[in-house]
Amino acid sequence: MKKVRKAVFPVAGLGTRFLPATKTIPKEMLTVVDRPVIQYVMDEARDAGIEHFIFVTGRNKTVIEDYFDVQFELYNTLAERGKNDQLDLLRETQPKPGQTSFTRQQVPLGLGHAVWCARELVGDEPFALLLPDMIMQSENGCLKDMVELYQHTGSNIVAVQECDPEETHKYGVVGRGDEAHSGFEITGMVEKPPHGTAPSNLYINGRYILQPEIFPLLEAQERGAGGEIQLTDAMLKLMTDQAFYGFHYRGRTFDCGSREGFVEANVAFALWRPDIYPNIVKVIEDLLESTKPMERRSKPR
Ligand code: UTP
């Protein structure tokens, strides 16, 4: 069985839900506490043993490439000033030379198309796919546990989580079959099922391990829901030839592509940080106490 060495991060979306910020800042560079969203996802991949990081970018996203580069002047200034803690932090968060690749999607035709754009960089081997606007919080990373399941089952793995059965129409949802090691066999998949038709309440949370046979299927893929080339449609086709296993992730997932999810992630990660936890608890308590409903603005500004 081939090892999962490479991870793909599609970062070419327009991020319209975060306008006006995303006019100039990619949503993946918005910060949760003190580091950009993309750093959390990169760290999760690295902890899972990923050795090569492939970014599918678009216009206005060059800052992501700069972020993962070495900033010599900053390093030298920090060294001269004896700021060793900050230097260590930069080194820890930095990929090693040659570990990153960047390609452009050119036109944002959908997630499936963005993944297809990485085909030459992935080559003929299994790869992890991480949607960078979904960030996870748990002791063990979601992808790390998926890689462990992959070592037992091979094939394709999709991470899922439970949602309110009333909300299934917002997500890609899977059908649950027999247990298999720490996961289960996936019996079907549907993108945004109409009310009352979902095969379960297990939604796909943005982490995948896929076989390279997905690429020719994506190439032939017609536009699906929302006029976009959908990854779920290609996965469904691949399911006729290859097994798909579900990994039921039990940690927290924050959808940083939505405003509520992004604010929630900031609060949750601040509460997780021992250095700022006590102050943050106090700040939240004081704000809840002092913000009376009538003070809340009627319009966002
Ligand atoms: P989303 O639909 O959440 O991203 O795609 P978006 O289009 O940027 O967001 P909104 O709805 O306009 O606010 C999920 C992931 O797939 C990537 C996005 O960057 C995001 O990480 N994506 C989506 C692409 O790389 N290319 C696409 O054509 C579409």
Tab-separated table of C-alpha atoms and ligand atoms in Angstrom:
chain	number	residue	atom	x	y	z
A	1	MET	CA	0.000	0.000	0.000
A	2	LYS	CA	1.373	3.419	-0.966
A	3	LYS	CA	1.962	5.888	1.881
A	4	VAL	CA	-0.034	9.151	1.979
A	5	ARG	CA	2.820	11.665	1.510
A	6	LYS	CA	1.127	14.597	-0.180
A	7	ALA	CA	-1.701	16.909	0.805
A	8	VAL	CA	-3.729	19.243	-1.396
A	9	PHE	CA	-5.128	22.522	-0.066
A	10	PRO	CA	-7.626	24.195	-2.414
A	11	VAL	CA	-7.415	27.930	-1.674
A	12	ALA	CA	-8.760	29.399	-4.905
A	13	GLY	CA	-12.324	30.154	-3.743
A	14	LEU	CA	-13.596	33.734	-3.813
A	15	GLY	CA	-14.555	33.871	-0.127
A	16	THR	CA	-17.607	36.026	-0.870
A	17	ARG	CA	-19.073	35.394	2.581
A	18	PHE	CA	-16.159	37.361	4.037
A	19	LEU	CA	-16.418	40.493	1.926
A	20	PRO	CA	-15.238	43.192	2.275
A	21	ALA	CA	-12.199	41.613	4.046
A	22	THR	CA	-11.563	39.161	1.194
A	23	LYS	CA	-11.273	41.990	-1.334
A	24	THR	CA	-7.563	42.011	-0.465
A	25	ILE	CA	-6.990	39.271	2.156
A	26	PRO	CA	-7.522	35.618	1.245
A	27	LYS	CA	-9.923	34.087	3.778
A	28	GLU	CA	-7.268	31.449	4.549
A	29	MET	CA	-5.057	34.272	5.883
A	30	LEU	CA	-7.611	35.597	8.369
A	31	THR	CA	-6.244	34.967	11.835
A	32	VAL	CA	-7.664	32.706	14.512
A	33	VAL	CA	-6.075	34.071	17.710
A	34	ASP	CA	-2.551	34.753	16.385
A	35	ARG	CA	-2.050	32.584	13.311
A	36	PRO	CA	-3.771	32.357	9.952
A	37	VAL	CA	-6.437	29.735	9.391
A	38	ILE	CA	-4.168	28.000	6.829
A	39	GLN	CA	-1.507	27.404	9.509
A	40	TYR	CA	-3.884	25.246	11.584
A	41	VAL	CA	-4.635	23.082	8.559
A	42	MET	CA	-0.964	22.828	7.558
A	43	ASP	CA	-0.078	21.780	11.142
A	44	GLU	CA	-2.799	19.101	11.088
A	45	ALA	CA	-1.363	17.718	7.841
A	46	ARG	CA	2.212	17.770	9.137
A	47	ASP	CA	1.184	15.975	12.354
A	48	ALA	CA	-0.374	13.268	10.161
A	49	GLY	CA	2.994	12.632	8.470
A	50	ILE	CA	2.423	14.639	5.281
A	51	GLU	CA	5.718	15.550	3.592
A	52	HIS	CA	4.589	17.685	0.662
A	53	PHE	CA	2.030	20.493	0.696
A	54	ILE	CA	0.285	21.423	-2.559
A	55	PHE	CA	-1.701	24.668	-2.709
A	56	VAL	CA	-4.191	25.307	-5.483
A	57	THR	CA	-4.318	29.088	-5.507
A	58	GLY	CA	-5.976	31.848	-7.512
A	59	ARG	CA	-5.709	35.586	-8.001
A	60	ASN	CA	-4.988	37.666	-4.862
A	61	LYS	CA	-3.563	34.607	-3.083
A	62	THR	CA	0.202	35.219	-3.458
A	63	VAL	CA	0.357	36.272	0.185
A	64	ILE	CA	-0.163	32.578	1.098
A	65	GLU	CA	3.028	31.671	-0.771
A	66	ASP	CA	4.874	34.548	0.915
A	67	TYR	CA	3.582	33.458	4.316
A	68	PHE	CA	5.212	30.032	3.964
A	69	ASP	CA	8.497	31.539	2.757
A	70	VAL	CA	11.432	32.490	5.020
A	71	GLN	CA	11.478	36.211	5.862
A	72	PHE	CA	15.249	36.726	6.190
A	73	GLU	CA	15.138	40.332	7.390
A	74	LEU	CA	12.654	39.484	10.115
A	75	TYR	CA	14.664	36.427	11.215
A	76	ASN	CA	17.888	38.493	11.368
A	77	THR	CA	16.231	41.313	13.299
A	78	LEU	CA	14.728	38.891	15.822
A	79	ALA	CA	18.117	37.163	16.215
A	80	GLU	CA	19.920	40.494	16.752
A	81	ARG	CA	17.381	41.436	19.416
A	82	GLY	CA	17.639	38.062	21.160
A	83	LYS	CA	13.941	37.273	20.569
A	84	ASN	CA	14.552	33.530	20.545
A	85	ASP	CA	11.000	32.476	21.463
A	86	GLN	CA	9.583	34.273	18.452
A	87	LEU	CA	12.326	32.835	16.231
A	88	ASP	CA	11.493	29.323	17.431
A	89	LEU	CA	7.818	29.960	16.729
A	90	LEU	CA	8.598	31.018	13.153
A	91	ARG	CA	10.806	27.970	12.596
A	92	GLU	CA	8.166	25.593	14.000
A	93	THR	CA	5.455	26.939	11.704
A	94	GLN	CA	7.686	27.000	8.607
A	95	PRO	CA	7.703	24.196	5.997
A	96	LYS	CA	11.153	22.873	5.034
A	97	PRO	CA	12.687	23.972	1.700
A	98	GLY	CA	11.097	22.134	-1.224
A	99	GLN	CA	8.109	20.906	0.776
A	100	THR	CA	5.562	23.244	-0.832
A	101	SER	CA	4.179	23.529	-4.371
A	102	PHE	CA	1.737	26.055	-5.776
A	103	THR	CA	-0.467	25.836	-8.842
A	104	ARG	CA	-3.245	28.118	-10.079
A	105	GLN	CA	-6.844	27.203	-10.685
A	106	GLN	CA	-7.200	30.291	-12.967
A	107	VAL	CA	-11.036	30.188	-12.935
A	108	PRO	CA	-12.906	29.110	-9.768
A	109	LEU	CA	-15.087	26.422	-11.346
A	110	GLY	CA	-15.673	24.546	-8.107
A	111	LEU	CA	-13.909	22.323	-5.584
A	112	GLY	CA	-13.744	19.323	-7.936
A	113	HIS	CA	-12.007	21.454	-10.554
A	114	ALA	CA	-9.565	22.862	-7.963
A	115	VAL	CA	-8.591	19.316	-6.928
A	116	TRP	CA	-8.142	18.327	-10.589
A	117	CYS	CA	-5.702	21.239	-11.023
A	118	ALA	CA	-3.337	19.443	-8.595
A	119	ARG	CA	-3.166	16.232	-10.702
A	120	GLU	CA	0.378	16.707	-12.056
A	121	LEU	CA	1.768	17.638	-8.662
A	122	VAL	CA	0.096	14.663	-6.950
A	123	GLY	CA	0.986	12.100	-9.620
A	124	ASP	CA	0.105	8.431	-9.301
A	125	GLU	CA	-0.259	8.112	-5.541
A	126	PRO	CA	-2.901	8.545	-2.833
A	127	PHE	CA	-3.199	12.027	-1.372
A	128	ALA	CA	-4.879	13.863	1.470
A	129	LEU	CA	-7.268	16.699	0.702
A	130	LEU	CA	-7.920	19.315	3.387
A	131	LEU	CA	-10.442	22.123	2.910
A	132	PRO	CA	-8.617	24.985	4.562
A	133	ASP	CA	-11.661	26.844	5.805
A	134	MET	CA	-12.591	23.915	8.067
A	135	ILE	CA	-10.342	23.827	11.130
A	136	MET	CA	-10.417	21.110	13.759
A	137	GLN	CA	-9.845	21.028	17.486
A	138	SER	CA	-9.011	17.760	19.246
A	139	GLU	CA	-6.036	16.132	20.991
A	140	ASN	CA	-5.366	13.902	17.985
A	141	GLY	CA	-5.651	15.545	14.572
A	142	CYS	CA	-8.493	14.382	12.330
A	143	LEU	CA	-6.158	13.555	9.424
A	144	LYS	CA	-3.780	11.629	11.692
A	145	ASP	CA	-6.597	9.270	12.724
A	146	MET	CA	-7.690	8.968	9.088
A	147	VAL	CA	-4.166	7.932	8.049
A	148	GLU	CA	-4.282	5.223	10.717
A	149	LEU	CA	-7.592	3.929	9.325
A	150	TYR	CA	-6.104	4.087	5.819
A	151	GLN	CA	-3.212	1.868	6.937
A	152	HIS	CA	-5.789	-0.844	7.765
A	153	THR	CA	-8.201	-0.415	4.877
A	154	GLY	CA	-6.351	1.317	1.991
A	155	SER	CA	-8.655	2.811	-0.624
A	156	ASN	CA	-10.477	6.115	0.013
A	157	ILE	CA	-11.339	7.683	3.380
A	158	VAL	CA	-13.782	10.518	4.073
A	159	ALA	CA	-14.117	12.130	7.500
A	160	VAL	CA	-17.662	12.746	8.722
A	161	GLN	CA	-19.414	14.269	11.702
A	162	GLU	CA	-22.934	14.306	13.002
A	163	CYS	CA	-25.165	17.288	12.315
A	164	ASP	CA	-28.720	18.169	13.255
A	165	PRO	CA	-30.889	16.010	10.901
A	166	GLU	CA	-32.741	19.229	9.976
A	167	GLU	CA	-29.499	20.684	8.603
A	168	THR	CA	-28.406	17.884	6.253
A	169	HIS	CA	-29.508	19.857	3.172
A	170	LYS	CA	-26.528	22.179	3.706
A	171	TYR	CA	-23.850	19.478	3.385
A	172	GLY	CA	-22.470	16.472	1.554
A	173	VAL	CA	-23.952	13.494	3.427
A	174	VAL	CA	-22.894	9.818	3.430
A	175	GLY	CA	-24.767	6.533	3.905
A	176	ARG	CA	-23.418	4.350	6.708
A	177	GLY	CA	-22.657	0.629	6.154
A	178	ASP	CA	-20.806	-2.015	8.197
A	179	GLU	CA	-18.107	-1.177	10.722
A	180	ALA	CA	-14.551	-1.520	9.396
A	181	HIS	CA	-11.647	-1.130	11.878
A	182	SER	CA	-12.012	2.342	13.436
A	183	GLY	CA	-14.417	3.419	10.659
A	184	PHE	CA	-17.287	2.148	8.541
A	185	GLU	CA	-18.059	1.356	4.920
A	186	ILE	CA	-19.706	4.194	3.019
A	187	THR	CA	-22.721	3.005	1.047
A	188	GLY	CA	-23.568	6.220	-0.787
A	189	MET	CA	-22.985	9.957	-0.905
A	190	VAL	CA	-25.148	12.923	-1.817
A	191	GLU	CA	-24.367	16.640	-2.061
A	192	LYS	CA	-26.935	18.884	-0.319
A	193	PRO	CA	-29.852	16.384	-0.251
A	194	PRO	CA	-33.346	17.921	-0.245
A	195	HIS	CA	-35.134	17.899	3.136
A	196	GLY	CA	-36.046	14.423	4.360
A	197	THR	CA	-33.970	12.526	1.760
A	198	ALA	CA	-30.545	12.334	3.434
A	199	PRO	CA	-29.209	8.792	3.981
A	200	SER	CA	-27.946	9.745	7.487
A	201	ASN	CA	-26.977	12.805	9.505
A	202	LEU	CA	-23.248	12.228	8.886
A	203	TYR	CA	-21.850	15.136	6.892
A	204	ILE	CA	-18.486	15.345	5.136
A	205	ASN	CA	-16.370	17.713	7.215
A	206	GLY	CA	-13.593	18.666	4.770
A	207	ARG	CA	-10.952	15.945	5.172
A	208	TYR	CA	-10.358	13.201	2.599
A	209	ILE	CA	-7.789	10.607	1.577
A	210	LEU	CA	-8.272	9.880	-2.116
A	211	GLN	CA	-6.774	7.601	-4.732
A	212	PRO	CA	-5.347	9.169	-7.929
A	213	GLU	CA	-8.064	7.473	-10.031
A	214	ILE	CA	-10.255	10.420	-8.970
A	215	PHE	CA	-8.408	12.684	-11.466
A	216	PRO	CA	-9.666	11.214	-14.787
A	217	LEU	CA	-13.177	11.227	-13.309
A	218	LEU	CA	-12.833	14.905	-12.404
A	219	GLU	CA	-11.539	15.658	-15.879
A	220	ALA	CA	-14.702	14.185	-17.423
A	221	GLN	CA	-16.939	15.689	-14.757
A	222	GLU	CA	-19.777	17.943	-15.867
A	223	ARG	CA	-20.930	20.864	-13.791
A	224	GLY	CA	-23.241	19.816	-10.971
A	225	ALA	CA	-24.981	21.604	-8.075
A	226	GLY	CA	-24.505	25.400	-8.183
A	227	GLY	CA	-23.021	25.167	-11.714
A	228	GLU	CA	-19.722	23.988	-10.166
A	229	ILE	CA	-17.603	20.899	-10.828
A	230	GLN	CA	-18.405	18.921	-7.695
A	231	LEU	CA	-15.970	16.597	-5.961
A	232	THR	CA	-18.840	14.548	-4.511
A	233	ASP	CA	-20.086	13.639	-8.010
A	234	ALA	CA	-16.644	12.289	-8.974
A	235	MET	CA	-16.331	10.399	-5.666
A	236	LEU	CA	-19.690	8.762	-6.339
A	237	LYS	CA	-18.395	7.535	-9.696
A	238	LEU	CA	-15.186	6.249	-8.096
A	239	MET	CA	-17.316	4.326	-5.575
A	240	THR	CA	-18.409	1.955	-8.328
A	241	ASP	CA	-14.784	0.715	-8.611
A	242	GLN	CA	-13.193	1.398	-5.246
A	243	ALA	CA	-14.219	1.192	-1.591
A	244	PHE	CA	-14.853	4.331	0.468
A	245	TYR	CA	-14.601	4.274	4.266
A	246	GLY	CA	-15.975	6.819	6.696
A	247	PHE	CA	-14.000	8.078	9.666
A	248	HIS	CA	-16.320	9.436	12.357
A	249	TYR	CA	-14.441	12.418	13.791
A	250	ARG	CA	-15.440	13.259	17.365
A	251	GLY	CA	-13.579	16.534	17.834
A	252	ARG	CA	-14.773	20.055	17.084
A	253	THR	CA	-14.901	21.467	13.557
A	254	PHE	CA	-15.207	25.176	12.849
A	255	ASP	CA	-16.323	26.407	9.454
A	256	CYS	CA	-14.080	29.458	9.149
A	257	GLY	CA	-15.653	30.216	5.763
A	258	SER	CA	-18.719	31.460	7.675
A	259	ARG	CA	-18.724	34.427	10.013
A	260	GLU	CA	-20.264	32.546	12.953
A	261	GLY	CA	-17.834	29.631	12.564
A	262	PHE	CA	-14.872	31.989	12.345
A	263	VAL	CA	-15.813	33.912	15.498
A	264	GLU	CA	-16.533	30.619	17.296
A	265	ALA	CA	-13.101	29.288	16.266
A	266	ASN	CA	-11.426	32.390	17.685
A	267	VAL	CA	-13.181	31.973	21.025
A	268	ALA	CA	-12.606	28.196	21.152
A	269	PHE	CA	-8.891	28.399	20.310
A	270	ALA	CA	-8.374	31.290	22.722
A	271	LEU	CA	-9.973	29.167	25.466
A	272	TRP	CA	-7.612	26.308	24.517
A	273	ARG	CA	-4.505	28.420	24.969
A	274	PRO	CA	-3.134	28.243	28.521
A	275	ASP	CA	-1.298	31.585	28.076
A	276	ILE	CA	-4.466	33.586	27.415
A	277	TYR	CA	-7.262	31.412	28.826
A	278	PRO	CA	-7.785	33.259	32.152
A	279	ASN	CA	-7.944	36.690	30.542
A	280	ILE	CA	-10.250	35.539	27.770
A	281	VAL	CA	-12.735	33.974	30.182
A	282	LYS	CA	-12.909	37.281	32.042
A	283	VAL	CA	-13.302	39.288	28.834
A	284	ILE	CA	-16.151	37.058	27.603
A	285	GLU	CA	-17.944	37.167	30.955
A	286	ASP	CA	-17.654	40.959	31.141
A	287	LEU	CA	-18.879	41.425	27.586
A	288	LEU	CA	-21.878	39.135	28.076
A	289	GLU	CA	-22.715	40.967	31.283
A	290	SER	CA	-22.367	44.457	29.875
A	291	THR	CA	-23.838	44.087	26.351
A	292	LYS	CA	-27.547	44.554	26.855
A	293	PRO	CA	-29.786	43.434	23.982
A	294	MET	CA	-30.914	47.005	23.202
A	295	GLU	CA	-27.287	48.063	22.733
A	296	ARG	CA	-26.834	45.616	19.915
A	297	ARG	CA	-26.787	47.289	16.566
A	298	SER	CA	-29.725	46.677	14.350
A	299	LYS	CA	-27.559	46.635	11.208
A	300	PRO	CA	-24.053	45.239	10.722
A	301	ARG	CA	-21.491	48.021	10.303
B	1	UTP	P1	-16.318	27.326	-0.544
B	1	UTP	O1	-17.484	27.284	-1.430
B	1	UTP	O2	-16.532	27.282	0.926
B	1	UTP	O3	-15.372	28.575	-0.804
B	1	UTP	O4	-15.305	26.186	-0.998
B	1	UTP	P2	-15.614	29.979	-1.432
B	1	UTP	O5	-16.216	29.869	-2.792
B	1	UTP	O6	-14.289	30.642	-1.341
B	1	UTP	O7	-16.574	30.665	-0.371
B	1	UTP	P3	-17.814	31.666	-0.488
B	1	UTP	O8	-19.019	30.786	-0.505
B	1	UTP	O9	-17.642	32.501	-1.736
B	1	UTP	O10	-17.715	32.505	0.760
B	1	UTP	C1	-14.646	25.262	-0.144
B	1	UTP	C2	-13.148	25.245	-0.392
B	1	UTP	O11	-12.872	24.983	-1.768
B	1	UTP	C3	-12.048	26.015	-2.306
B	1	UTP	C4	-12.244	27.219	-1.411
B	1	UTP	O12	-11.084	28.040	-1.437
B	1	UTP	C5	-12.490	26.566	-0.061
B	1	UTP	O13	-11.281	26.273	0.599
B	1	UTP	N1	-12.469	26.281	-3.698
B	1	UTP	C6	-13.793	26.415	-3.992
B	1	UTP	C7	-11.516	26.403	-4.684
B	1	UTP	O14	-10.282	26.293	-4.416
B	1	UTP	N2	-11.922	26.644	-5.961
B	1	UTP	C8	-13.240	26.756	-6.285
B	1	UTP	O15	-13.553	26.955	-7.473
B	1	UTP	C9	-14.196	26.657	-5.267
